[in-house]
PDB file of C-alpha atoms in Angstrom:
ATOM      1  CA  UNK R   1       0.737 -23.973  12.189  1.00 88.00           C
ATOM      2  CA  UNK R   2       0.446 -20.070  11.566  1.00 96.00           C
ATOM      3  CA  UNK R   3      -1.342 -19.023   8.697  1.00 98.00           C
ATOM      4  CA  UNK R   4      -1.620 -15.555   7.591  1.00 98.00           C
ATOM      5  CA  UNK R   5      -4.612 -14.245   5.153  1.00 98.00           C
ATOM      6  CA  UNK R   6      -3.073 -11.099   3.511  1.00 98.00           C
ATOM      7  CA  UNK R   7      -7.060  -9.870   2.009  1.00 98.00           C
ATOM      8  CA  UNK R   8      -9.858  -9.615   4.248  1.00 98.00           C
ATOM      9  CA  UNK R   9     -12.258  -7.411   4.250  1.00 97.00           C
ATOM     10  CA  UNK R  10     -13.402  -7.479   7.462  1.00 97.00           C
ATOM     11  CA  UNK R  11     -14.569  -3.900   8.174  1.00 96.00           C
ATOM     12  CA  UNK R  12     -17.523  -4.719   5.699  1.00 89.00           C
ATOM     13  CA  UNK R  13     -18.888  -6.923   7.887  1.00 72.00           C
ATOM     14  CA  UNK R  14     -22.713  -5.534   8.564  1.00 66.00           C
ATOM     15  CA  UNK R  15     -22.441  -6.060  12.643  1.00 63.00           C
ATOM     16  CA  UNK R  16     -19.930  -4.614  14.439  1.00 60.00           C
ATOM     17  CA  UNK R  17     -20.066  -8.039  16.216  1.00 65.00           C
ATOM     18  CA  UNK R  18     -19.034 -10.138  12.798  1.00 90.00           C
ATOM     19  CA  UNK R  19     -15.333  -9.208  12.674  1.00 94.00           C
ATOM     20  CA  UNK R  20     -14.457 -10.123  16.285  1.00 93.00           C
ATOM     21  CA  UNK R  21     -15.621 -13.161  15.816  1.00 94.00           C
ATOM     22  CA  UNK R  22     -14.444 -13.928  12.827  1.00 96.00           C
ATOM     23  CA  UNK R  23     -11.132 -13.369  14.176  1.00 96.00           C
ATOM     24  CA  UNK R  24     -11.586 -15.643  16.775  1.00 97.00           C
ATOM     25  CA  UNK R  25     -12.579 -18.676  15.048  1.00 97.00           C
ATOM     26  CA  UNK R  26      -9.840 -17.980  12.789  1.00 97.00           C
ATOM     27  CA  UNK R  27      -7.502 -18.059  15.460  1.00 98.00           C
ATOM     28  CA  UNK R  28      -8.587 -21.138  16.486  1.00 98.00           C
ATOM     29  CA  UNK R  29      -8.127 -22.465  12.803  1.00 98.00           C
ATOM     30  CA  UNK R  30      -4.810 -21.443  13.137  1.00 98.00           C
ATOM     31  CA  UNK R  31      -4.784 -18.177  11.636  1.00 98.00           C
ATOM     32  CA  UNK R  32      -2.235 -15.357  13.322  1.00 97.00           C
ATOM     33  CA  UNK R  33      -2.225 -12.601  10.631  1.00 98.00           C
ATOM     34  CA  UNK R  34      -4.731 -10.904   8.766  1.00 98.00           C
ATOM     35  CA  UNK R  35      -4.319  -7.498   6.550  1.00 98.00           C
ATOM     36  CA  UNK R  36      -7.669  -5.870   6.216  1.00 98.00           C
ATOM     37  CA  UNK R  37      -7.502  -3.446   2.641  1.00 98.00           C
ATOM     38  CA  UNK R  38      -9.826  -0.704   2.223  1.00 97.00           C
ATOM     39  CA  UNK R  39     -11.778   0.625  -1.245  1.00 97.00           C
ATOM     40  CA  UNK R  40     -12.790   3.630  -0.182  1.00 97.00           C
ATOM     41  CA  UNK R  41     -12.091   6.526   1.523  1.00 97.00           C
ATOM     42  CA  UNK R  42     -14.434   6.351   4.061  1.00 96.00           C
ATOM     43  CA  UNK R  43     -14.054   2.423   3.654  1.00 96.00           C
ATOM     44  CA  UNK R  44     -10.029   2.590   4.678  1.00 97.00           C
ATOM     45  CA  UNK R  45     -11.434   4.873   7.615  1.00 97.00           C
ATOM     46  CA  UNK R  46     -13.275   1.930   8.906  1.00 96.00           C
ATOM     47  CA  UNK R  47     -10.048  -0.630   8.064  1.00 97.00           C
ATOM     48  CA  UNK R  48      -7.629   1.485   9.665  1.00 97.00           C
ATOM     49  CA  UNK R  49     -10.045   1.724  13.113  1.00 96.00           C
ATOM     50  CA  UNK R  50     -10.683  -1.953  12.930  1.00 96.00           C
ATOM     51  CA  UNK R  51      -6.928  -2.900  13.421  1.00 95.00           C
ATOM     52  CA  UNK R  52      -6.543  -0.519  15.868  1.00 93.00           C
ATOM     53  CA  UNK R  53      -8.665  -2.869  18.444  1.00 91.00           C
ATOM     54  CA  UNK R  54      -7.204  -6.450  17.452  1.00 94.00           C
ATOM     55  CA  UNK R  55      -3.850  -7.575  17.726  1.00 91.00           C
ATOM     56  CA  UNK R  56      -2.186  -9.265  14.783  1.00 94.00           C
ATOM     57  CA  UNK R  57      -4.320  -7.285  12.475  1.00 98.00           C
ATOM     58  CA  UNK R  58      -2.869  -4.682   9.819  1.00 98.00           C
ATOM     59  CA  UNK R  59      -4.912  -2.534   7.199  1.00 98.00           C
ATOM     60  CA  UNK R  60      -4.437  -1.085   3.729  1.00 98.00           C
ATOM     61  CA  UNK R  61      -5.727   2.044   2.763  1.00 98.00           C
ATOM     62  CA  UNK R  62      -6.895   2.863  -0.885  1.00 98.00           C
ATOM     63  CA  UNK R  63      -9.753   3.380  -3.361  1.00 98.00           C
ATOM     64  CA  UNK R  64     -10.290   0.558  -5.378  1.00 98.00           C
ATOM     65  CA  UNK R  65     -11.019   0.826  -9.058  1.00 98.00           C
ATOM     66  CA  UNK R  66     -14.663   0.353  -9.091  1.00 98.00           C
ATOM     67  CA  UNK R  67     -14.574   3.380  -6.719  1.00 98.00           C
ATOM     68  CA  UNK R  68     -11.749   5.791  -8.711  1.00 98.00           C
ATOM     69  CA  UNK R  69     -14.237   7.576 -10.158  1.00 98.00           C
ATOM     70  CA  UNK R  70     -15.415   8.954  -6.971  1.00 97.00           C
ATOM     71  CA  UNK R  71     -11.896   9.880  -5.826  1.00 98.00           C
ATOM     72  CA  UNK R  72     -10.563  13.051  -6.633  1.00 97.00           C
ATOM     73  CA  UNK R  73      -6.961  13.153  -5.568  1.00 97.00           C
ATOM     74  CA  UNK R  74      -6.876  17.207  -5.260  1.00 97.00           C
ATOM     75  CA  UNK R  75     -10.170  17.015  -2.797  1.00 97.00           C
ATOM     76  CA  UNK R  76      -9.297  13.528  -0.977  1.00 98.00           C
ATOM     77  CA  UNK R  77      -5.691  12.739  -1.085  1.00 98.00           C
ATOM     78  CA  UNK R  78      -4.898  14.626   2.165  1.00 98.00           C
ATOM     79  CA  UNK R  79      -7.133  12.492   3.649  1.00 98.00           C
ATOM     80  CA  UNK R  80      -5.871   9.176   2.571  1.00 98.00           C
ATOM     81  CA  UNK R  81      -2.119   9.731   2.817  1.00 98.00           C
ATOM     82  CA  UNK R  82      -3.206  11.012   6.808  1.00 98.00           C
ATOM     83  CA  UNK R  83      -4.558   7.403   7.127  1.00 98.00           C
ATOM     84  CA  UNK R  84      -1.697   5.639   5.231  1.00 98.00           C
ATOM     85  CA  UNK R  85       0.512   7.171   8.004  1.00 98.00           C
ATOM     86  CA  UNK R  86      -1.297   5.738  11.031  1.00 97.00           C
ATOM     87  CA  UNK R  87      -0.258   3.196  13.230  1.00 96.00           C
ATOM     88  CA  UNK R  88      -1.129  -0.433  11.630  1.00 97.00           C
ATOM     89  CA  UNK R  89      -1.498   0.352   8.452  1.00 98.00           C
ATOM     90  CA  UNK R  90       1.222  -1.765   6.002  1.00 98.00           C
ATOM     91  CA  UNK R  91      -0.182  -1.024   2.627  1.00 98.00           C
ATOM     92  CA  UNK R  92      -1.638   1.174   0.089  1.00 98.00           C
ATOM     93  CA  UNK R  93      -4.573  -0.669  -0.804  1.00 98.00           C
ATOM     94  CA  UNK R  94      -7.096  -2.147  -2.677  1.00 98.00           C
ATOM     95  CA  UNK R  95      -5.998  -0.349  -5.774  1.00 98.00           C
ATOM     96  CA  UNK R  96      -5.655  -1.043  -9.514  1.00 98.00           C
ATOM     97  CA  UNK R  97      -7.388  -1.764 -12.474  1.00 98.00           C
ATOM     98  CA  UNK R  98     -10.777  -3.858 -13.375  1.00 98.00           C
ATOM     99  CA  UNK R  99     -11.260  -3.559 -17.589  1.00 98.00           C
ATOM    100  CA  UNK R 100     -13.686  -6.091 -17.189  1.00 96.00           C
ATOM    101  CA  UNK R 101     -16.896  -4.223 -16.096  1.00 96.00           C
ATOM    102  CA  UNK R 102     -15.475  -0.716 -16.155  1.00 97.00           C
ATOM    103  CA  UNK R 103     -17.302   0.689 -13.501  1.00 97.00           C
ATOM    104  CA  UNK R 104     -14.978   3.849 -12.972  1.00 98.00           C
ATOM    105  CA  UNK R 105     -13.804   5.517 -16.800  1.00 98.00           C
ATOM    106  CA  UNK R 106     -10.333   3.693 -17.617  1.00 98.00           C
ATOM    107  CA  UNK R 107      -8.337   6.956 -17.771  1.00 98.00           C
ATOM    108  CA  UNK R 108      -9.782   7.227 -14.478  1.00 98.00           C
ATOM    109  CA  UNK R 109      -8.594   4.253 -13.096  1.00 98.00           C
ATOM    110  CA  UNK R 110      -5.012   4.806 -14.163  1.00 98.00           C
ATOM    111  CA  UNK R 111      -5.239   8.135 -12.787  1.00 98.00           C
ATOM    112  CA  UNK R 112      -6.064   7.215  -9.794  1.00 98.00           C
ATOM    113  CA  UNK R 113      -4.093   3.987  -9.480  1.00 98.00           C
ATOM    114  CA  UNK R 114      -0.717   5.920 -10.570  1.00 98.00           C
ATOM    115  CA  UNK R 115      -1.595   8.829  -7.374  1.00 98.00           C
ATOM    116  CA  UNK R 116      -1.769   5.838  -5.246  1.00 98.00           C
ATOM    117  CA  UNK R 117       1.162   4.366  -6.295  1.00 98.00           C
ATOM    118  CA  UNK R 118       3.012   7.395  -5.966  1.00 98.00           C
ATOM    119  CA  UNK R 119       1.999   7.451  -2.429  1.00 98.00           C
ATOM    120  CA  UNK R 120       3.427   3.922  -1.587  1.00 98.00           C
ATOM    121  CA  UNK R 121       6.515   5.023  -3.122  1.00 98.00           C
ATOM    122  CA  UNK R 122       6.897   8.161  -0.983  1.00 98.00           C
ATOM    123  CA  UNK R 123       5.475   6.584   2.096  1.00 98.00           C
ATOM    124  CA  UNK R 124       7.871   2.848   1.790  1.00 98.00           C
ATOM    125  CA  UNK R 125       4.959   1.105   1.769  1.00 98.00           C
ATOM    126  CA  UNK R 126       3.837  -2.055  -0.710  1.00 98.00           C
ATOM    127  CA  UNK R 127       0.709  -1.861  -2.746  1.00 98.00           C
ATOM    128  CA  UNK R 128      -2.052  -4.409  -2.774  1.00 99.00           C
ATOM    129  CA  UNK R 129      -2.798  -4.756  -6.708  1.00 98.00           C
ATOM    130  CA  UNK R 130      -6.251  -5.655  -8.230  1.00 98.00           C
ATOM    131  CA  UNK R 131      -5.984  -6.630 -11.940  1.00 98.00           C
ATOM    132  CA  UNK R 132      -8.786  -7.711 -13.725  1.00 97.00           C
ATOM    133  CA  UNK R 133      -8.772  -7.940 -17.553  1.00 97.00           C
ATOM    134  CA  UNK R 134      -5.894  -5.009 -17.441  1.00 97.00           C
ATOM    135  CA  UNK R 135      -2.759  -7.314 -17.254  1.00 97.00           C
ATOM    136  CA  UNK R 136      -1.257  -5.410 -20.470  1.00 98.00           C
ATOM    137  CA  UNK R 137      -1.486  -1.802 -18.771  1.00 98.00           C
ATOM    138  CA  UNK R 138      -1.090  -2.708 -15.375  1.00 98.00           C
ATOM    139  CA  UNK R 139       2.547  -4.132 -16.538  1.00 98.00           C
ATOM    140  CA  UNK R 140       3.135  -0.308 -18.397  1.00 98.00           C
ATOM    141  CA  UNK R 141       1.940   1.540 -14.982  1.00 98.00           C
ATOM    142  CA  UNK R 142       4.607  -0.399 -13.228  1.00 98.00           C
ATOM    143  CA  UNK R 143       7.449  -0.170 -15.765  1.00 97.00           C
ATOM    144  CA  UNK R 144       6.476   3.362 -15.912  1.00 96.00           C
ATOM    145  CA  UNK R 145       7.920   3.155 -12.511  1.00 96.00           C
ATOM    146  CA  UNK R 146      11.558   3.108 -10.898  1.00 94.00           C
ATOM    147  CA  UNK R 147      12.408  -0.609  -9.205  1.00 95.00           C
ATOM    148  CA  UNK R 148      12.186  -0.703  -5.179  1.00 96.00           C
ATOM    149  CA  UNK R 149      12.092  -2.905  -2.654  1.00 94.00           C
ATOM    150  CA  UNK R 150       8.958  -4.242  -1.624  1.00 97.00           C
ATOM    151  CA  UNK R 151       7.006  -3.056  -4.066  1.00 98.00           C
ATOM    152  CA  UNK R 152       3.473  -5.266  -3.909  1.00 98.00           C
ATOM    153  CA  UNK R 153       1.465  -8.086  -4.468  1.00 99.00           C
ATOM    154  CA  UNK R 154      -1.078  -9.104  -7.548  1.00 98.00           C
ATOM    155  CA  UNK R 155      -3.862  -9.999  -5.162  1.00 98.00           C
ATOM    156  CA  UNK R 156      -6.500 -12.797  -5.770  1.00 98.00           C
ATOM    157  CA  UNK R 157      -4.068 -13.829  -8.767  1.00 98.00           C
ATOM    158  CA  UNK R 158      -5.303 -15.233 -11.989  1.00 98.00           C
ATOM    159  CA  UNK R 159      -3.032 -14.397 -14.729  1.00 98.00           C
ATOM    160  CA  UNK R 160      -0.712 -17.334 -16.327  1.00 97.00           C
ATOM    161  CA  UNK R 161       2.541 -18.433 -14.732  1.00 98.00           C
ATOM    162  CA  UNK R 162       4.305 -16.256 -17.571  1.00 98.00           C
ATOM    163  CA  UNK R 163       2.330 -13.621 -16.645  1.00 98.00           C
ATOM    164  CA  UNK R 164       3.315 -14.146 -12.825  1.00 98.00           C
ATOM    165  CA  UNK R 165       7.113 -14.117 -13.843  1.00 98.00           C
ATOM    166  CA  UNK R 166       6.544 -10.805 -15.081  1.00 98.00           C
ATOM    167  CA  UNK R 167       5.383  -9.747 -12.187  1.00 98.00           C
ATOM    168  CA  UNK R 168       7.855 -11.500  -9.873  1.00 98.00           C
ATOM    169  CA  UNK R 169      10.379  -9.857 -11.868  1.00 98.00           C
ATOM    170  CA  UNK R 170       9.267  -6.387 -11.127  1.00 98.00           C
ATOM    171  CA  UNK R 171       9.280  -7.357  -7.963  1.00 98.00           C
ATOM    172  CA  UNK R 172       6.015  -8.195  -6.845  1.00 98.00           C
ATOM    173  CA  UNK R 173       4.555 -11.461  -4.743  1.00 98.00           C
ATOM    174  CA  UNK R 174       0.994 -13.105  -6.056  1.00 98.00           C
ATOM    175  CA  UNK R 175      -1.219 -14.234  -3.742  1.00 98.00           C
ATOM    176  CA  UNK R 176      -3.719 -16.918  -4.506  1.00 98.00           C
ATOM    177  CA  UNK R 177      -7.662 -16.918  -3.460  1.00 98.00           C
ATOM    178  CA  UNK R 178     -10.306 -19.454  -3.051  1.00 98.00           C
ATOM    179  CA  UNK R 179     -10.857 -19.881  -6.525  1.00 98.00           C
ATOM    180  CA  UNK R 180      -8.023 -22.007  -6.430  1.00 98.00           C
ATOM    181  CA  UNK R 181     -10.055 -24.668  -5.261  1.00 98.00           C
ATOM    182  CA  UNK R 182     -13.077 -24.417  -7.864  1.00 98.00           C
ATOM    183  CA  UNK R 183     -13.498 -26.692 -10.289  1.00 97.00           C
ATOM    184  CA  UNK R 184     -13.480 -24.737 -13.203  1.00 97.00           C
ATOM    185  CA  UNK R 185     -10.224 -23.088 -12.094  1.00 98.00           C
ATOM    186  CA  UNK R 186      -7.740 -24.995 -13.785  1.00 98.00           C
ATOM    187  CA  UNK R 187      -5.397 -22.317 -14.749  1.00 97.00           C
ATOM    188  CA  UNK R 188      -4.839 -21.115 -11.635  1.00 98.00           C
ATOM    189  CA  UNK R 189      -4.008 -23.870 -10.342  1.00 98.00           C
ATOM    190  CA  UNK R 190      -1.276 -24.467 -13.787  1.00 98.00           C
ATOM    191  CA  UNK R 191      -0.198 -20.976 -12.800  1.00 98.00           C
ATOM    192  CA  UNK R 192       0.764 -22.042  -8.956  1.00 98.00           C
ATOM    193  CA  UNK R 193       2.641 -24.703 -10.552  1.00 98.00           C
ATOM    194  CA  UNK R 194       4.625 -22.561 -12.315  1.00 98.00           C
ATOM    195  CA  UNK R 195       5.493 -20.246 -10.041  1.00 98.00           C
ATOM    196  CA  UNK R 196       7.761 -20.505  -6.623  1.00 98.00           C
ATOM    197  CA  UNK R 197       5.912 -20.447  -3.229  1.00 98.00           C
ATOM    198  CA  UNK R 198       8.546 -18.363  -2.425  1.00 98.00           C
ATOM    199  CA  UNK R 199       7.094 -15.201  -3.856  1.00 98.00           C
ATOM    200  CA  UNK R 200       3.515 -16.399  -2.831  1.00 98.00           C
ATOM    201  CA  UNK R 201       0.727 -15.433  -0.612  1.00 99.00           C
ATOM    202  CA  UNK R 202      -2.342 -16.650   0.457  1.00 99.00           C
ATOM    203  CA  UNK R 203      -5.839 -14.721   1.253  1.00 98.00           C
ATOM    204  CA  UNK R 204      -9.585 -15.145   1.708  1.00 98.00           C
ATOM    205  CA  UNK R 205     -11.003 -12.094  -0.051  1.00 97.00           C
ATOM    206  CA  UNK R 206     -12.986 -12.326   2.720  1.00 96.00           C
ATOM    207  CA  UNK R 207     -16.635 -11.877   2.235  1.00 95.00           C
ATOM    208  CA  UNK R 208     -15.995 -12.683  -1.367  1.00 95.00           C
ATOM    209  CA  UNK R 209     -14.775 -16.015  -2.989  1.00 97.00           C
ATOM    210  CA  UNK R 210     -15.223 -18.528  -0.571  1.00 97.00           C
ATOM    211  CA  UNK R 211     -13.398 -21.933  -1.192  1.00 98.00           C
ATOM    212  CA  UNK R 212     -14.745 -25.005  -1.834  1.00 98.00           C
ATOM    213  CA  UNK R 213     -16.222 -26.454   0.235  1.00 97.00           C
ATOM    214  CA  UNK R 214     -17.795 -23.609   1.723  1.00 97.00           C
ATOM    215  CA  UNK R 215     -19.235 -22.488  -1.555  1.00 96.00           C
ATOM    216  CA  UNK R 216     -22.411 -20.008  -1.730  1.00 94.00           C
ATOM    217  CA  UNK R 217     -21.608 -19.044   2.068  1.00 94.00           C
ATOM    218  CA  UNK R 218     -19.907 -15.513   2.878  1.00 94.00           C
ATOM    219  CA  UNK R 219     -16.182 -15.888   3.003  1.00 95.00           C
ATOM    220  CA  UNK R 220     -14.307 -15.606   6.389  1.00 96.00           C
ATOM    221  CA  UNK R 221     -10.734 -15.844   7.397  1.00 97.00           C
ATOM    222  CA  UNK R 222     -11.016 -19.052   8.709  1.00 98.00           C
ATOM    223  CA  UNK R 223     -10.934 -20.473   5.392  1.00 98.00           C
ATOM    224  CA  UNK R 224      -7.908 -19.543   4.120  1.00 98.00           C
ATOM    225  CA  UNK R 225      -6.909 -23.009   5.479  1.00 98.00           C
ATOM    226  CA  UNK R 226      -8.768 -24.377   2.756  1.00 98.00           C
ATOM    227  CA  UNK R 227      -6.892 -22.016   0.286  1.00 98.00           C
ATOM    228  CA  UNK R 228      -3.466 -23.560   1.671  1.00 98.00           C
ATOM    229  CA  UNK R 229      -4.444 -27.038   1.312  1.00 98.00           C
ATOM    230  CA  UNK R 230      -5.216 -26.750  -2.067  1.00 98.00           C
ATOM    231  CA  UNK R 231      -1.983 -24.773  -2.580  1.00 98.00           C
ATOM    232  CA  UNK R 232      -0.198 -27.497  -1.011  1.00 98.00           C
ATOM    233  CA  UNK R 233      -1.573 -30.226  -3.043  1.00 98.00           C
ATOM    234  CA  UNK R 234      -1.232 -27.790  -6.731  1.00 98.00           C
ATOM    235  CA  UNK R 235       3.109 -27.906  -5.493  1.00 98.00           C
ATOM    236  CA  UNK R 236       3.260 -31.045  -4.513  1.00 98.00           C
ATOM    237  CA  UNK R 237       4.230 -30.159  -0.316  1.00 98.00           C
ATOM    238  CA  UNK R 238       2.443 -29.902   2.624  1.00 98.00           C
ATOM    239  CA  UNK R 239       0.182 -27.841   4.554  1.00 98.00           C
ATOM    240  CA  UNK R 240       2.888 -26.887   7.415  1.00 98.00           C
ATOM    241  CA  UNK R 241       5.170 -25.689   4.671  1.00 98.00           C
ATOM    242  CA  UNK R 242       2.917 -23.737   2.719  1.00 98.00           C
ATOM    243  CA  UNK R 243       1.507 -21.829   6.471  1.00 98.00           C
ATOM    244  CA  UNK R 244       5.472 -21.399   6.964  1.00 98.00           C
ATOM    245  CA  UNK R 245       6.920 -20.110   3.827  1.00 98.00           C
ATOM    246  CA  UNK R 246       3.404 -18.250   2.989  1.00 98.00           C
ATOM    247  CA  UNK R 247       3.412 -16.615   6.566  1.00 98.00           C
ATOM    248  CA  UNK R 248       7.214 -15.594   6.143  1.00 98.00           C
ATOM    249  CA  UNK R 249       6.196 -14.190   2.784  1.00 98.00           C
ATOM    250  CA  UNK R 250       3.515 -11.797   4.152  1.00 98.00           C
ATOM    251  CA  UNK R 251       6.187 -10.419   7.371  1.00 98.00           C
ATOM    252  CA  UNK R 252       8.680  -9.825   5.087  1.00 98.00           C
ATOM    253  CA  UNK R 253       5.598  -8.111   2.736  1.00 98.00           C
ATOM    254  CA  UNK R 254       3.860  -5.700   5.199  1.00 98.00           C
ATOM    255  CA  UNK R 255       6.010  -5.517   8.440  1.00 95.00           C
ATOM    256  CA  UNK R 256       8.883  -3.334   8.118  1.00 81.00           C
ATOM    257  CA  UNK R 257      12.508  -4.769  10.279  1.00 70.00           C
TER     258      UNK R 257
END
């Protein structure tokens, strides 16, 4: 079984010890691939140097919402598109929009996501898509935009299945979290039923949302495992299927033929 987690943050690991080891037990879990997004500047910096040292690893380079107000495309773009083009790095990422506790201005945010989806476009790569309580605008950003190939994934997905469809449509995977497995999590679980695991992904969200039963502990790679099962059980297959179609799903994503 290879498993792939498409969101880890592993560069914010504390120790510079952590990620190594959290690699390797994830390995041993049976976990091959890993994409590692920044939300930063300075944060991609430290993504794009990580993957540089471990095979199988790939990094994303962006400024996440909460962090678009600190971003000032005239002063840093240079900068980021310089790391989008290095070596190892599939994916213009974490970027999007969070209406839900606003911590950059909301014009700012769409600023700043639509400059960073500009620079996927011109640099063929996919974008890695936070949307939190901004479904409605997120949708006019994209249709704002011509169709491509490749164009992204919804990360950490909790929208509706209709919702989902919308973005399949555009052309977009989702990829589902731990918080698949929480209780309280119902809907997410009706939207993986409505949705194909062919246009799905899987991901830790690694140090964040950490799947039952590993609950209250910082998130690792390893248990993305736990994320499958789940997904498995929600569409009624197995975990060898889900690690197969899942894994194919993020090559076909990030690694350009």
């Amino acid at each position: 079984m290879n498993l792939a987690d498409s969101h880890c943050h592993l560069q914010m690991e504390s120790s510079p010890l952590a990620a190594p080891a959290l690699i390797d037990r994830a390995r041993k879990a049976g976990v091959t691939r890993f994409l590692v997004p920044g939300t930063t500047l300075e944060d991609s910096e430290r993504a794009a140097a990580l993957v540089s040292s471990h095979e199988g690893l790939l990094a994303a380079v962006g400024v996440h919402p909460h962090e678009a107000k600190d971003f000032d495309p005239g002063r840093d773009g240079a900068a980021l598109e310089a790391l989008a083009r290095r070596p190892g790095v599939a994916a213009i990422g974490e970027v999007g929009l969070d209406f839900h506790y606003d911590h950059s201005p909301r014009d700012k945010q769409v600023e700043v996501l639509e400059w960073m989806l500009d620079l996927a476009r011109r640099l063929d790569l996919p974008a890695i898509l936070h949307n939190r309580e901004s479904g409605a605008e997120m949708l006019a950003i994209l249709d704002r935009l011509a169709p491509r190939e490749r164009p992204g994934v919804f990360h950490s997905f909790t929208e509706g299945a209709a919702y989902g469809k919308k973005a399949l449509d555009r052309g977009y995977l989702v990829s589902f979290s731990g918080m698949i497995t929480f209780r309280a999590a119902e809907n997410i679980r009706q939207a993986a039923t409505g949705l194909p695991l062919e246009a799905m992904l899987v991901e830790t969200d690694t140090p964040f949302l950490s799947p039952v039963p590993y609950r209250g502990k910082p998130c690792e790679p390893a248990y993305v495992v736990e994320t499958a099962k789940k997904l498995a059980e929600v569409k009624g297959t197995d975990l060898e299927t889900v690690a197969a179609v899942t894994t194919a799903n993020f090559e076909r994503l990030f690694v350009k033929s």
